[in-house]
Structures are given as structure tokens and as C-alpha cells.
mmCIF file of C-alpha atoms and ligand atoms in Angstrom:
data_model
loop_
_atom_site.group_PDB
_atom_site.id
_atom_site.type_symbol
_atom_site.label_atom_id
_atom_site.label_comp_id
_atom_site.label_asym_id
_atom_site.label_seq_id
_atom_site.Cartn_x
_atom_site.Cartn_y
_atom_site.Cartn_z
ATOM 1 C CA MET U 1 0.000 0.000 0.000
ATOM 2 C CA THR U 2 1.382 3.408 -0.891
ATOM 3 C CA GLU U 3 0.884 6.953 0.341
ATOM 4 C CA THR U 4 -1.539 7.476 -2.516
ATOM 5 C CA THR U 5 -4.097 5.513 -0.536
ATOM 6 C CA VAL U 6 -4.313 8.334 2.020
ATOM 7 C CA ASN U 7 -6.736 10.925 0.779
ATOM 8 C CA THR U 8 -8.113 13.116 3.503
ATOM 9 C CA ASN U 9 -10.687 14.609 1.152
ATOM 10 C CA ASN U 10 -12.244 11.220 0.743
ATOM 11 C CA ALA U 11 -12.779 10.224 4.324
ATOM 12 C CA MET U 12 -16.198 8.870 3.414
ATOM 13 C CA PHE U 13 -14.852 6.463 0.854
ATOM 14 C CA SER U 14 -17.397 3.720 0.387
ATOM 15 C CA PRO U 15 -16.445 0.342 1.861
ATOM 16 C CA LEU U 16 -18.604 -1.166 -0.885
ATOM 17 C CA ALA U 17 -16.239 0.148 -3.546
ATOM 18 C CA LEU U 18 -12.963 -0.641 -1.817
ATOM 19 C CA THR U 19 -10.414 -2.632 -3.721
ATOM 20 C CA GLN U 20 -7.332 -4.168 -2.225
ATOM 21 C CA ALA U 21 -4.339 -2.907 -4.137
ATOM 22 C CA LEU U 22 -5.756 0.352 -5.494
ATOM 23 C CA PRO U 23 -7.811 1.735 -2.598
ATOM 24 C CA PHE U 24 -8.348 5.182 -4.102
ATOM 25 C CA LEU U 25 -9.783 5.478 -7.594
ATOM 26 C CA PRO U 26 -11.476 8.775 -8.539
ATOM 27 C CA LEU U 27 -14.355 7.198 -10.455
ATOM 28 C CA ALA U 28 -15.064 4.417 -7.936
ATOM 29 C CA GLN U 29 -16.400 6.399 -4.995
ATOM 30 C CA GLY U 30 -20.089 5.725 -4.541
ATOM 31 C CA THR U 31 -20.808 6.702 -0.922
ATOM 32 C CA ILE U 32 -24.569 7.227 -0.994
ATOM 33 C CA ASP U 33 -27.332 4.660 -0.618
ATOM 34 C CA TYR U 34 -28.574 3.970 -4.170
ATOM 35 C CA GLU U 35 -31.945 2.841 -2.751
ATOM 36 C CA VAL U 36 -32.335 0.468 -5.653
ATOM 37 C CA GLU U 37 -35.525 -0.923 -4.116
ATOM 38 C CA ARG U 38 -37.296 2.439 -4.610
ATOM 39 C CA ARG U 39 -36.627 2.776 -8.343
ATOM 40 C CA GLY U 40 -39.861 1.011 -9.277
ATOM 41 C CA GLU U 41 -42.097 3.347 -7.234
ATOM 42 C CA PRO U 42 -44.549 5.156 -9.539
ATOM 43 C CA GLY U 43 -43.783 8.897 -9.724
ATOM 44 C CA LEU U 44 -40.676 8.548 -7.544
ATOM 45 C CA ILE U 45 -38.841 11.434 -9.248
ATOM 46 C CA ASP U 46 -41.727 13.882 -8.607
ATOM 47 C CA VAL U 47 -42.072 12.722 -5.009
ATOM 48 C CA VAL U 48 -38.358 13.164 -4.373
ATOM 49 C CA LEU U 49 -38.172 16.579 -6.095
ATOM 50 C CA ASP U 50 -40.931 17.811 -3.772
ATOM 51 C CA GLU U 51 -38.833 17.147 -0.682
ATOM 52 C CA SER U 52 -37.019 20.205 0.614
ATOM 53 C CA ALA U 53 -33.654 18.485 1.120
ATOM 54 C CA THR U 54 -33.437 17.117 -2.450
ATOM 55 C CA LYS U 55 -30.516 18.314 -4.564
ATOM 56 C CA VAL U 56 -30.224 18.147 -8.346
ATOM 57 C CA MET U 57 -27.041 17.622 -10.353
ATOM 58 C CA LEU U 58 -27.136 18.788 -13.975
ATOM 59 C CA VAL U 59 -25.523 16.926 -16.869
ATOM 60 C CA ASN U 60 -25.259 18.136 -20.447
ATOM 61 C CA ASN U 61 -23.587 16.090 -23.155
ATOM 62 C CA GLY U 62 -21.542 14.198 -20.581
ATOM 63 C CA LEU U 63 -20.432 17.383 -18.771
ATOM 64 C CA ILE U 64 -21.283 18.310 -15.163
ATOM 65 C CA ALA U 65 -22.507 21.761 -14.065
ATOM 66 C CA VAL U 66 -20.260 23.575 -11.583
ATOM 67 C CA PRO U 67 -20.639 27.137 -10.247
ATOM 68 C CA LYS U 68 -19.605 29.799 -12.742
ATOM 69 C CA GLY U 69 -15.868 30.440 -12.536
ATOM 70 C CA GLN U 70 -14.946 26.998 -11.172
ATOM 71 C CA GLY U 71 -14.585 25.336 -14.554
ATOM 72 C CA ALA U 72 -11.022 26.555 -15.043
ATOM 73 C CA ALA U 73 -9.979 25.131 -11.657
ATOM 74 C CA VAL U 74 -9.726 21.595 -13.053
ATOM 75 C CA ASP U 75 -6.404 22.636 -14.599
ATOM 76 C CA TYR U 76 -4.861 23.281 -11.169
ATOM 77 C CA ASP U 77 -3.749 20.256 -9.192
ATOM 78 C CA ALA U 78 -4.647 21.447 -5.704
ATOM 79 C CA ALA U 79 -7.851 23.283 -6.620
ATOM 80 C CA LYS U 80 -11.098 22.110 -5.063
ATOM 81 C CA ILE U 81 -14.367 22.444 -6.922
ATOM 82 C CA ARG U 82 -17.951 21.384 -6.243
ATOM 83 C CA PRO U 83 -20.943 20.568 -8.382
ATOM 84 C CA ALA U 84 -23.704 23.135 -8.833
ATOM 85 C CA LEU U 85 -26.464 21.430 -6.809
ATOM 86 C CA ILE U 86 -29.928 22.908 -7.275
ATOM 87 C CA PRO U 87 -32.897 22.481 -4.897
ATOM 88 C CA GLY U 88 -35.282 19.888 -6.302
ATOM 89 C CA MET U 89 -38.355 22.098 -6.260
ATOM 90 C CA TYR U 90 -36.639 24.636 -8.535
ATOM 91 C CA VAL U 91 -36.571 22.194 -11.443
ATOM 92 C CA ARG U 92 -40.047 20.643 -11.347
ATOM 93 C CA ASP U 93 -41.461 23.067 -13.909
ATOM 94 C CA ASP U 94 -38.518 22.474 -16.235
ATOM 95 C CA LEU U 95 -39.032 18.752 -16.025
ATOM 96 C CA ALA U 96 -42.698 19.184 -16.940
ATOM 97 C CA ARG U 97 -41.894 21.620 -19.770
ATOM 98 C CA HIS U 98 -39.034 19.703 -21.398
ATOM 99 C CA ARG U 99 -40.068 16.148 -22.068
ATOM 100 C CA ASP U 100 -36.574 15.420 -23.364
ATOM 101 C CA ILE U 101 -34.961 15.960 -19.956
ATOM 102 C CA THR U 102 -33.989 12.627 -18.447
ATOM 103 C CA ALA U 103 -34.251 12.403 -14.663
ATOM 104 C CA ILE U 104 -32.242 9.837 -12.722
ATOM 105 C CA PHE U 105 -32.784 9.129 -9.010
ATOM 106 C CA LEU U 106 -29.213 8.770 -7.743
ATOM 107 C CA GLY U 107 -30.024 7.842 -4.147
ATOM 108 C CA THR U 108 -29.874 9.218 -0.623
ATOM 109 C CA ASP U 109 -26.964 10.527 1.419
ATOM 110 C CA ARG U 110 -27.210 9.109 4.929
ATOM 111 C CA ASN U 111 -23.715 10.260 5.960
ATOM 112 C CA GLY U 112 -23.933 14.039 5.771
ATOM 113 C CA ALA U 113 -24.869 16.559 8.439
ATOM 114 C CA ALA U 114 -28.378 16.837 7.015
ATOM 115 C CA PRO U 115 -29.786 13.319 6.973
ATOM 116 C CA ARG U 116 -31.812 11.974 4.082
ATOM 117 C CA THR U 117 -30.634 14.287 1.334
ATOM 118 C CA HIS U 118 -31.906 12.808 -1.917
ATOM 119 C CA PHE U 119 -30.001 13.333 -5.142
ATOM 120 C CA VAL U 120 -31.463 13.474 -8.628
ATOM 121 C CA ALA U 121 -29.532 13.971 -11.872
ATOM 122 C CA LEU U 122 -31.145 15.841 -14.737
ATOM 123 C CA ASP U 123 -29.642 15.246 -18.136
ATOM 124 C CA ILE U 124 -30.595 18.206 -20.315
ATOM 125 C CA THR U 125 -28.608 17.149 -23.391
ATOM 126 C CA ARG U 126 -31.605 16.556 -25.626
ATOM 127 C CA ALA U 127 -33.609 19.451 -24.226
ATOM 128 C CA VAL U 128 -31.138 22.054 -25.379
ATOM 129 C CA SER U 129 -31.465 23.247 -28.929
ATOM 130 C CA ALA U 130 -28.537 24.215 -31.082
ATOM 131 C CA VAL U 131 -27.618 27.893 -31.062
ATOM 132 C CA PRO U 132 -24.681 29.773 -32.605
ATOM 133 C CA ALA U 133 -21.349 29.677 -30.821
ATOM 134 C CA ASP U 134 -20.907 32.138 -27.956
ATOM 135 C CA GLU U 135 -18.389 34.977 -27.796
ATOM 136 C CA HIS U 136 -15.665 32.458 -26.989
ATOM 137 C CA GLY U 137 -16.476 30.418 -30.059
ATOM 138 C CA VAL U 138 -17.918 27.630 -27.943
ATOM 139 C CA ASP U 139 -21.190 26.085 -29.017
ATOM 140 C CA HIS U 140 -22.941 25.039 -25.806
ATOM 141 C CA GLY U 141 -26.056 24.023 -27.654
ATOM 142 C CA PHE U 142 -28.374 25.981 -25.354
ATOM 143 C CA GLY U 143 -31.555 27.571 -26.616
ATOM 144 C CA ASP U 144 -32.819 31.154 -26.466
ATOM 145 C CA ASP U 145 -33.536 32.442 -22.977
ATOM 146 C CA ASP U 146 -37.117 31.509 -22.156
ATOM 147 C CA GLY U 147 -36.510 31.734 -18.434
ATOM 148 C CA SER U 148 -36.203 27.994 -18.015
ATOM 149 C CA LEU U 149 -33.355 26.252 -16.283
ATOM 150 C CA VAL U 150 -32.284 24.780 -19.603
ATOM 151 C CA SER U 151 -31.878 28.161 -21.267
ATOM 152 C CA ARG U 152 -30.249 29.747 -18.210
ATOM 153 C CA ALA U 153 -27.816 26.879 -17.731
ATOM 154 C CA ALA U 154 -25.245 28.163 -20.212
ATOM 155 C CA ARG U 155 -24.854 31.497 -18.438
ATOM 156 C CA GLN U 156 -25.307 30.251 -14.921
ATOM 157 C CA PHE U 157 -22.821 27.379 -14.833
ATOM 158 C CA ASP U 158 -19.487 26.162 -16.089
ATOM 159 C CA TRP U 159 -19.487 22.650 -17.532
ATOM 160 C CA VAL U 160 -16.654 20.217 -16.865
ATOM 161 C CA ASP U 161 -15.705 16.753 -18.019
ATOM 162 C CA LEU U 162 -15.919 13.950 -15.429
ATOM 163 C CA ARG U 163 -12.191 13.257 -15.896
ATOM 164 C CA GLY U 164 -11.406 16.807 -14.791
ATOM 165 C CA PHE U 165 -14.161 16.938 -12.162
ATOM 166 C CA ALA U 166 -13.635 13.750 -10.143
ATOM 167 C CA PRO U 167 -10.040 14.344 -8.921
ATOM 168 C CA HIS U 168 -11.053 17.781 -7.565
ATOM 169 C CA VAL U 169 -14.144 16.934 -5.517
ATOM 170 C CA GLY U 170 -15.017 14.845 -2.459
ATOM 171 C CA SER U 171 -15.985 11.207 -2.688
ATOM 172 C CA ARG U 172 -19.764 11.764 -2.530
ATOM 173 C CA ASP U 173 -19.800 14.193 -5.433
ATOM 174 C CA ALA U 174 -17.396 12.119 -7.524
ATOM 175 C CA GLY U 175 -19.662 9.105 -7.056
ATOM 176 C CA LEU U 176 -22.826 11.055 -7.865
ATOM 177 C CA ALA U 177 -21.273 12.494 -11.020
ATOM 178 C CA THR U 178 -19.942 9.135 -12.197
ATOM 179 C CA SER U 179 -23.427 7.617 -11.946
ATOM 180 C CA ALA U 180 -25.104 10.643 -13.531
ATOM 181 C CA VAL U 181 -22.714 10.830 -16.483
ATOM 182 C CA THR U 182 -22.653 7.074 -17.112
ATOM 183 C CA VAL U 183 -26.432 6.661 -17.177
ATOM 184 C CA SER U 184 -27.131 9.850 -19.119
ATOM 185 C CA ILE U 185 -24.602 9.027 -21.846
ATOM 186 C CA TRP U 186 -26.356 5.690 -22.274
ATOM 187 C CA HIS U 187 -29.785 7.338 -22.584
ATOM 188 C CA ASN U 188 -28.476 9.701 -25.235
ATOM 189 C CA ARG U 189 -26.794 6.979 -27.280
ATOM 190 C CA GLN U 190 -29.615 4.436 -27.142
ATOM 191 C CA ARG U 191 -32.866 5.960 -28.332
ATOM 192 C CA PHE U 192 -34.442 2.859 -29.835
ATOM 193 C CA CYS U 193 -35.019 -0.689 -28.695
ATOM 194 C CA PRO U 194 -32.119 -2.848 -29.941
ATOM 195 C CA CYS U 195 -34.534 -5.786 -30.354
ATOM 196 C CA CYS U 196 -37.445 -4.266 -32.333
ATOM 197 C CA GLY U 197 -36.391 -0.703 -33.197
ATOM 198 C CA ALA U 198 -39.268 1.025 -31.399
ATOM 199 C CA PRO U 199 -38.567 4.216 -29.406
ATOM 200 C CA VAL U 200 -37.669 3.756 -25.763
ATOM 201 C CA GLU U 201 -38.621 5.738 -22.666
ATOM 202 C CA ALA U 202 -36.866 6.060 -19.331
ATOM 203 C CA ALA U 203 -37.909 3.539 -16.671
ATOM 204 C CA LEU U 204 -36.988 2.568 -13.099
ATOM 205 C CA ALA U 205 -36.250 6.157 -12.048
ATOM 206 C CA GLY U 206 -33.871 6.636 -14.964
ATOM 207 C CA TRP U 207 -31.751 3.512 -14.459
ATOM 208 C CA ALA U 208 -33.439 1.577 -17.271
ATOM 209 C CA GLN U 209 -35.436 2.040 -20.460
ATOM 210 C CA ARG U 210 -38.747 0.550 -21.481
ATOM 211 C CA CYS U 211 -39.449 -0.394 -25.103
ATOM 212 C CA THR U 212 -42.679 1.356 -26.154
ATOM 213 C CA ASN U 213 -43.764 -1.524 -28.397
ATOM 214 C CA ALA U 214 -46.388 -3.672 -26.666
ATOM 215 C CA ALA U 215 -45.805 -6.410 -29.256
ATOM 216 C CA ASP U 216 -42.223 -6.596 -27.973
ATOM 217 C CA GLY U 217 -43.545 -6.997 -24.444
ATOM 218 C CA ASN U 218 -42.509 -3.450 -23.446
ATOM 219 C CA ARG U 219 -39.229 -5.041 -22.507
ATOM 220 C CA ILE U 220 -37.022 -3.403 -19.904
ATOM 221 C CA LEU U 221 -33.507 -2.528 -21.127
ATOM 222 C CA PHE U 222 -30.506 -1.933 -18.884
ATOM 223 C CA PRO U 223 -27.293 -0.042 -19.678
ATOM 224 C CA ARG U 224 -24.729 -2.124 -21.532
ATOM 225 C CA ILE U 225 -21.234 -1.885 -20.084
ATOM 226 C CA GLU U 226 -18.144 -2.588 -22.154
ATOM 227 C CA PRO U 227 -15.544 -4.490 -20.097
ATOM 228 C CA ALA U 228 -11.906 -3.620 -20.659
ATOM 229 C CA VAL U 229 -8.775 -5.030 -19.053
ATOM 230 C CA ILE U 230 -5.736 -2.964 -18.155
ATOM 231 C CA THR U 231 -2.585 -4.736 -17.052
ATOM 232 C CA ALA U 232 0.597 -3.620 -15.307
ATOM 233 C CA ILE U 233 3.229 -6.061 -16.574
ATOM 234 C CA VAL U 234 6.412 -6.610 -14.558
ATOM 235 C CA ASP U 235 9.373 -8.863 -15.298
ATOM 236 C CA GLY U 236 11.479 -10.976 -12.936
ATOM 237 C CA SER U 237 13.488 -7.882 -11.917
ATOM 238 C CA ASP U 238 10.302 -5.945 -11.128
ATOM 239 C CA ARG U 239 10.779 -3.681 -14.142
ATOM 240 C CA LEU U 240 7.509 -2.253 -15.486
ATOM 241 C CA LEU U 241 6.552 -2.464 -19.143
ATOM 242 C CA LEU U 242 5.254 0.841 -20.494
ATOM 243 C CA GLN U 243 4.072 1.500 -24.003
ATOM 244 C CA HIS U 244 3.104 4.387 -26.216
ATOM 245 C CA ASN U 245 0.130 3.775 -28.465
ATOM 246 C CA THR U 246 0.016 5.468 -31.844
ATOM 247 C CA ALA U 247 -3.406 6.978 -31.041
ATOM 248 C CA TRP U 248 -2.120 8.732 -27.901
ATOM 249 C CA LYS U 249 -1.109 12.371 -27.891
ATOM 250 C CA GLY U 250 2.429 13.523 -27.211
ATOM 251 C CA ASN U 251 4.765 11.227 -25.305
ATOM 252 C CA LEU U 252 2.165 9.587 -23.065
ATOM 253 C CA TYR U 253 3.269 6.193 -21.781
ATOM 254 C CA SER U 254 0.980 3.753 -20.007
ATOM 255 C CA VAL U 255 0.269 0.083 -19.421
ATOM 256 C CA SER U 256 -1.349 -2.522 -21.670
ATOM 257 C CA ALA U 257 -5.116 -2.224 -22.157
ATOM 258 C CA GLY U 258 -7.891 -3.410 -24.404
ATOM 259 C CA PHE U 259 -11.510 -4.484 -24.637
ATOM 260 C CA VAL U 260 -12.639 -7.946 -23.617
ATOM 261 C CA GLU U 261 -13.823 -9.963 -26.617
ATOM 262 C CA ALA U 262 -17.246 -11.620 -26.582
ATOM 263 C CA GLY U 263 -16.927 -15.070 -25.073
ATOM 264 C CA GLU U 264 -13.584 -14.327 -23.422
ATOM 265 C CA ASN U 265 -12.720 -14.112 -19.728
ATOM 266 C CA LEU U 266 -10.730 -11.267 -18.216
ATOM 267 C CA GLU U 267 -7.485 -13.167 -17.744
ATOM 268 C CA HIS U 268 -7.499 -14.370 -21.353
ATOM 269 C CA ALA U 269 -8.120 -10.809 -22.514
ATOM 270 C CA ALA U 270 -5.159 -9.521 -20.459
ATOM 271 C CA ARG U 271 -2.823 -12.194 -21.857
ATOM 272 C CA ARG U 272 -4.077 -11.766 -25.426
ATOM 273 C CA GLU U 273 -3.735 -7.976 -25.375
ATOM 274 C CA ALA U 274 -0.186 -8.166 -23.989
ATOM 275 C CA LYS U 275 0.767 -10.633 -26.718
ATOM 276 C CA GLU U 276 -0.848 -8.549 -29.478
ATOM 277 C CA GLU U 277 0.553 -5.221 -28.342
ATOM 278 C CA THR U 278 4.063 -6.086 -27.181
ATOM 279 C CA GLY U 279 4.690 -9.772 -27.901
ATOM 280 C CA ILE U 280 5.079 -10.485 -24.175
ATOM 281 C CA THR U 281 3.818 -13.780 -22.727
ATOM 282 C CA LEU U 282 2.132 -13.370 -19.344
ATOM 283 C CA GLY U 283 2.208 -15.854 -16.476
ATOM 284 C CA GLU U 284 0.384 -15.139 -13.241
ATOM 285 C CA VAL U 285 -2.330 -12.496 -13.512
ATOM 286 C CA LYS U 286 -3.598 -10.890 -10.286
ATOM 287 C CA TYR U 287 -6.636 -8.651 -9.832
ATOM 288 C CA LEU U 288 -5.939 -5.103 -8.611
ATOM 289 C CA GLY U 289 -9.277 -3.281 -8.764
ATOM 290 C CA SER U 290 -11.712 -1.578 -11.126
ATOM 291 C CA GLN U 291 -13.415 1.667 -11.951
ATOM 292 C CA PRO U 292 -16.054 2.751 -14.459
ATOM 293 C CA TRP U 293 -14.781 4.740 -17.426
ATOM 294 C CA PRO U 294 -17.913 6.105 -19.063
ATOM 295 C CA PHE U 295 -16.351 7.459 -22.260
ATOM 296 C CA PRO U 296 -18.774 6.162 -23.315
ATOM 297 C CA ALA U 297 -19.414 2.889 -21.462
ATOM 298 C CA SER U 298 -16.257 1.097 -20.324
ATOM 299 C CA LEU U 299 -15.538 -0.654 -17.063
ATOM 300 C CA MET U 300 -11.771 -0.786 -16.530
ATOM 301 C CA MET U 301 -10.610 -3.901 -14.686
ATOM 302 C CA ALA U 302 -7.008 -3.712 -13.549
ATOM 303 C CA PHE U 303 -4.539 -6.559 -13.215
ATOM 304 C CA LYS U 304 -0.902 -6.993 -12.400
ATOM 305 C CA ALA U 305 0.849 -9.688 -14.378
ATOM 306 C CA ARG U 306 4.218 -11.387 -14.307
ATOM 307 C CA ALA U 307 5.896 -11.579 -17.704
ATOM 308 C CA LEU U 308 7.332 -14.954 -18.709
ATOM 309 C CA THR U 309 9.287 -13.347 -21.580
ATOM 310 C CA THR U 310 11.047 -9.981 -21.979
ATOM 311 C CA ASP U 311 11.647 -9.592 -25.739
ATOM 312 C CA ILE U 312 9.400 -6.786 -26.975
ATOM 313 C CA HIS U 313 7.768 -6.871 -30.403
ATOM 314 C CA VAL U 314 5.366 -4.022 -31.112
ATOM 315 C CA ASP U 315 3.018 -3.977 -34.079
ATOM 316 C CA HIS U 316 3.777 -0.310 -34.949
ATOM 317 C CA GLU U 317 0.088 0.057 -35.816
ATOM 318 C CA GLU U 318 -1.690 0.192 -32.474
ATOM 319 C CA THR U 319 1.451 0.164 -30.340
ATOM 320 C CA GLY U 320 4.205 2.523 -31.478
ATOM 321 C CA THR U 321 6.864 1.664 -28.923
ATOM 322 C CA ALA U 322 7.273 -0.187 -25.612
ATOM 323 C CA GLN U 323 10.044 -0.355 -23.050
ATOM 324 C CA TRP U 324 10.939 -1.938 -19.697
ATOM 325 C CA PHE U 325 11.610 0.589 -16.924
ATOM 326 C CA THR U 326 13.376 0.234 -13.596
ATOM 327 C CA ARG U 327 12.109 2.706 -11.005
ATOM 328 C CA ASP U 328 15.212 4.854 -11.489
ATOM 329 C CA GLU U 329 14.785 4.837 -15.258
ATOM 330 C CA PHE U 330 11.116 5.725 -14.814
ATOM 331 C CA THR U 331 11.973 8.625 -12.469
ATOM 332 C CA ASN U 332 14.533 9.927 -14.918
ATOM 333 C CA ALA U 333 12.175 9.670 -17.886
ATOM 334 C CA MET U 334 9.507 11.634 -16.014
ATOM 335 C CA ILE U 335 11.898 14.339 -14.781
ATOM 336 C CA THR U 336 13.408 14.884 -18.205
ATOM 337 C CA GLY U 337 9.979 14.934 -19.812
ATOM 338 C CA ARG U 338 10.776 12.039 -22.098
ATOM 339 C CA ILE U 339 7.553 10.395 -20.980
ATOM 340 C CA ALA U 340 4.237 11.757 -19.728
ATOM 341 C CA VAL U 341 2.094 9.670 -17.393
ATOM 342 C CA PRO U 342 -1.688 9.094 -17.428
ATOM 343 C CA GLY U 343 -3.995 11.699 -15.875
ATOM 344 C CA LYS U 344 -5.373 11.761 -12.341
ATOM 345 C CA ALA U 345 -8.748 10.278 -13.228
ATOM 346 C CA THR U 346 -7.301 7.169 -14.871
ATOM 347 C CA ILE U 347 -6.898 3.821 -13.180
ATOM 348 C CA ALA U 348 -3.576 3.506 -15.058
ATOM 349 C CA ARG U 349 -2.076 6.293 -12.964
ATOM 350 C CA TYR U 350 -2.811 4.449 -9.708
ATOM 351 C CA MET U 351 -1.448 1.221 -11.176
ATOM 352 C CA LEU U 352 1.807 3.045 -11.950
ATOM 353 C CA GLU U 353 1.866 4.454 -8.409
ATOM 354 C CA GLU U 354 1.248 1.018 -6.930
ATOM 355 C CA TRP U 355 4.356 -0.232 -8.725
ATOM 356 C CA TYR U 356 6.388 2.963 -8.186
ATOM 357 C CA GLY U 357 5.670 3.030 -4.445
ATOM 358 C CA GLN U 358 4.803 6.714 -4.223
ATOM 359 C CA PRO U 359 2.524 9.320 -5.797
ATOM 360 C CA LEU U 360 3.396 10.572 -9.262
ATOM 361 C CA GLN U 361 4.029 14.291 -9.587
HETATM 362 ZN ZN1 ZN Q 1 -38.596 -3.481 -28.457
#
């Protein structure tokens, strides 16, 4: 266990999400009670929005609303930000007016000072209509100001990507945002039943969809998650194998990763990817931990593997180059800028730290 496991801003880290070797992962921090058993209650969203302690998180096109002026803070390592949380009763009219807003009941915080704070996410992606770019040349896709939350949202909030948001907020808000972004991206990408092609509507308080075709049994559809393996490969001298993929920007180096094929287990996927990318044969494969990576729908499952071979053969198509690093060589490569390491939201970064034995700068 390394110093990276100590994160005083995440004192409420959920024991449900704990993993052994990678105890802190920015996108694996669900601390609230999901109250899954309530999702089937008729009219649950309206009931919850009527309660005075309910807070609403806004999502637009995969981005999270934060108070105006806080958006730029994600570029500063030590900066703390918070989501823009709106009282539930402020958004009821908007929900009635914009049928394309998707509401998701995220659950109830039983840990905070105010007990029983409910959280609802509103995804306004499809409710906003395209408008010309603003004075900064950024097209937020918000409509003319009709006084509604949707039209005010562009002026009132900054919008940040989950990858920038999660490392800068507490565990509760990181968990809420990860759920909100993951589910809302799915709703926006799947508009029709994959079985019969009929339109779908939100169901189970936003966590599912219902096919509108009675002849198809009005089947209930759940979000599809795409499993991916990511593997820290070490040799007999405890050197770490790092690679640069041709699709990556700059001189980013990271560990082996790839999607799990249909009909394949995780360990096979880890060994196959290592072989394809670097020609390395893996022996023992050990589970490290996991976190969702909703860009758009991945679940990253991390392993540490012992290499049985050390000769590297890259394909030069997906993998441009790969190299074994001792810790001293790794330190030197970082200091000189020869390599850049994965960002603070990625599971890869914490896998590197687990091997390195201390936080990466
Ligand atoms: Zn259907």
C-alpha cells in the first residue's frame, strides 16, 4: 500500500467500492445509498423533487454543471471544486416543460450533516437546442432564454468533463457524477429498442429504459457496459513495461489495455492484449481493482501480471513503442519529460503508483 491511498478529502470512501491494491480510484467512490428498491415506485422522481432536502445535479452532453468560474480550476492540481447542486423544487417546472430531460434518481446521502438528502440527476442534453457559438467560439447548444433552467444553464454554470471533475471533488460528489454521467450518456446513445427498433422511454427512475412496443412486451432494457482489461506487466526484476500507443497524444506512456472480446474471460483478454501489443507472454495475472470509465461505457478492470518473456515486439500500428523501466529509469524519464504519465482520473495512474511506491508528480 502506498501513500496514494491516504486521501483526507475522501474520508467517506465507500467500503462497498474498496479494492485491495488500489484503494483510491477517482471514479469508484459511490458513498450514498442507491436505494435500488425504490426505483420502481410510480412517480418517484416527482415525489423526491418535492422534498425540501433534495438536490439536483445537472448533466449536459456528458459534462457536469459547476458554479460559474470553477470550470477553469480543473487545470490546477490542488484546486477544489464542487458541483452546482440545485434544490429539487426549482426544477419541477422544467421537467414538466421539457419532455426530453432525463431524470435519474441517484439515491440518498445518509452520511452528511443533514440526513436523508436525496439526489437526482437531470440530463438536459436533448432538451437544449442548437444555437450559434458564444463569444468564446464555444457552441454550448443551449436555446434562447425563455426563463427555463435549460436556457439559463449556459450562463449560470461552467461545464466540466468527469475526468477533470472527479479528482477535484469529495468522494460523494465524484460518485454522484460518475453515476449521472454514465447513465445519461447511455440514454443519449440508445434511443431505440435494440430488439425491435421502437422508441424507448426512461424507466426505473432513470436507471433503465422501457421499449414502447407492446408487441415486444414493453421489454425493460438496462445499460450495456463494455468491459476492458488494463494490465501492469512486470518482469522478474520488477521492471515495469510501459508503451506508447500510436493513437495517444504527445509522449504519453501507459500500461497494456484493451476491450474484452465476446466469449472471453478477463485473464485471457489480459494475456491476449499483452501478446498482441508487445509480444510479451504473461504468467500469473492478479486482480488489482476496477473503476467505471464512461467514455462512453467502459468498465476498466485492472490486473498486475508477471511476464514470462522480456523480448518486446510491437506492431507499430496500435502500439508505437514499448520499453521496460526500472524505477530509477522511470523517475529519470519523467523528470526529463521524455515520458508523460496518465492523468489523475485514470486507473492507469494508480497502477503506476502502486508499482512505483509513491505518488506521481
Ligand atoms: Zn422493443
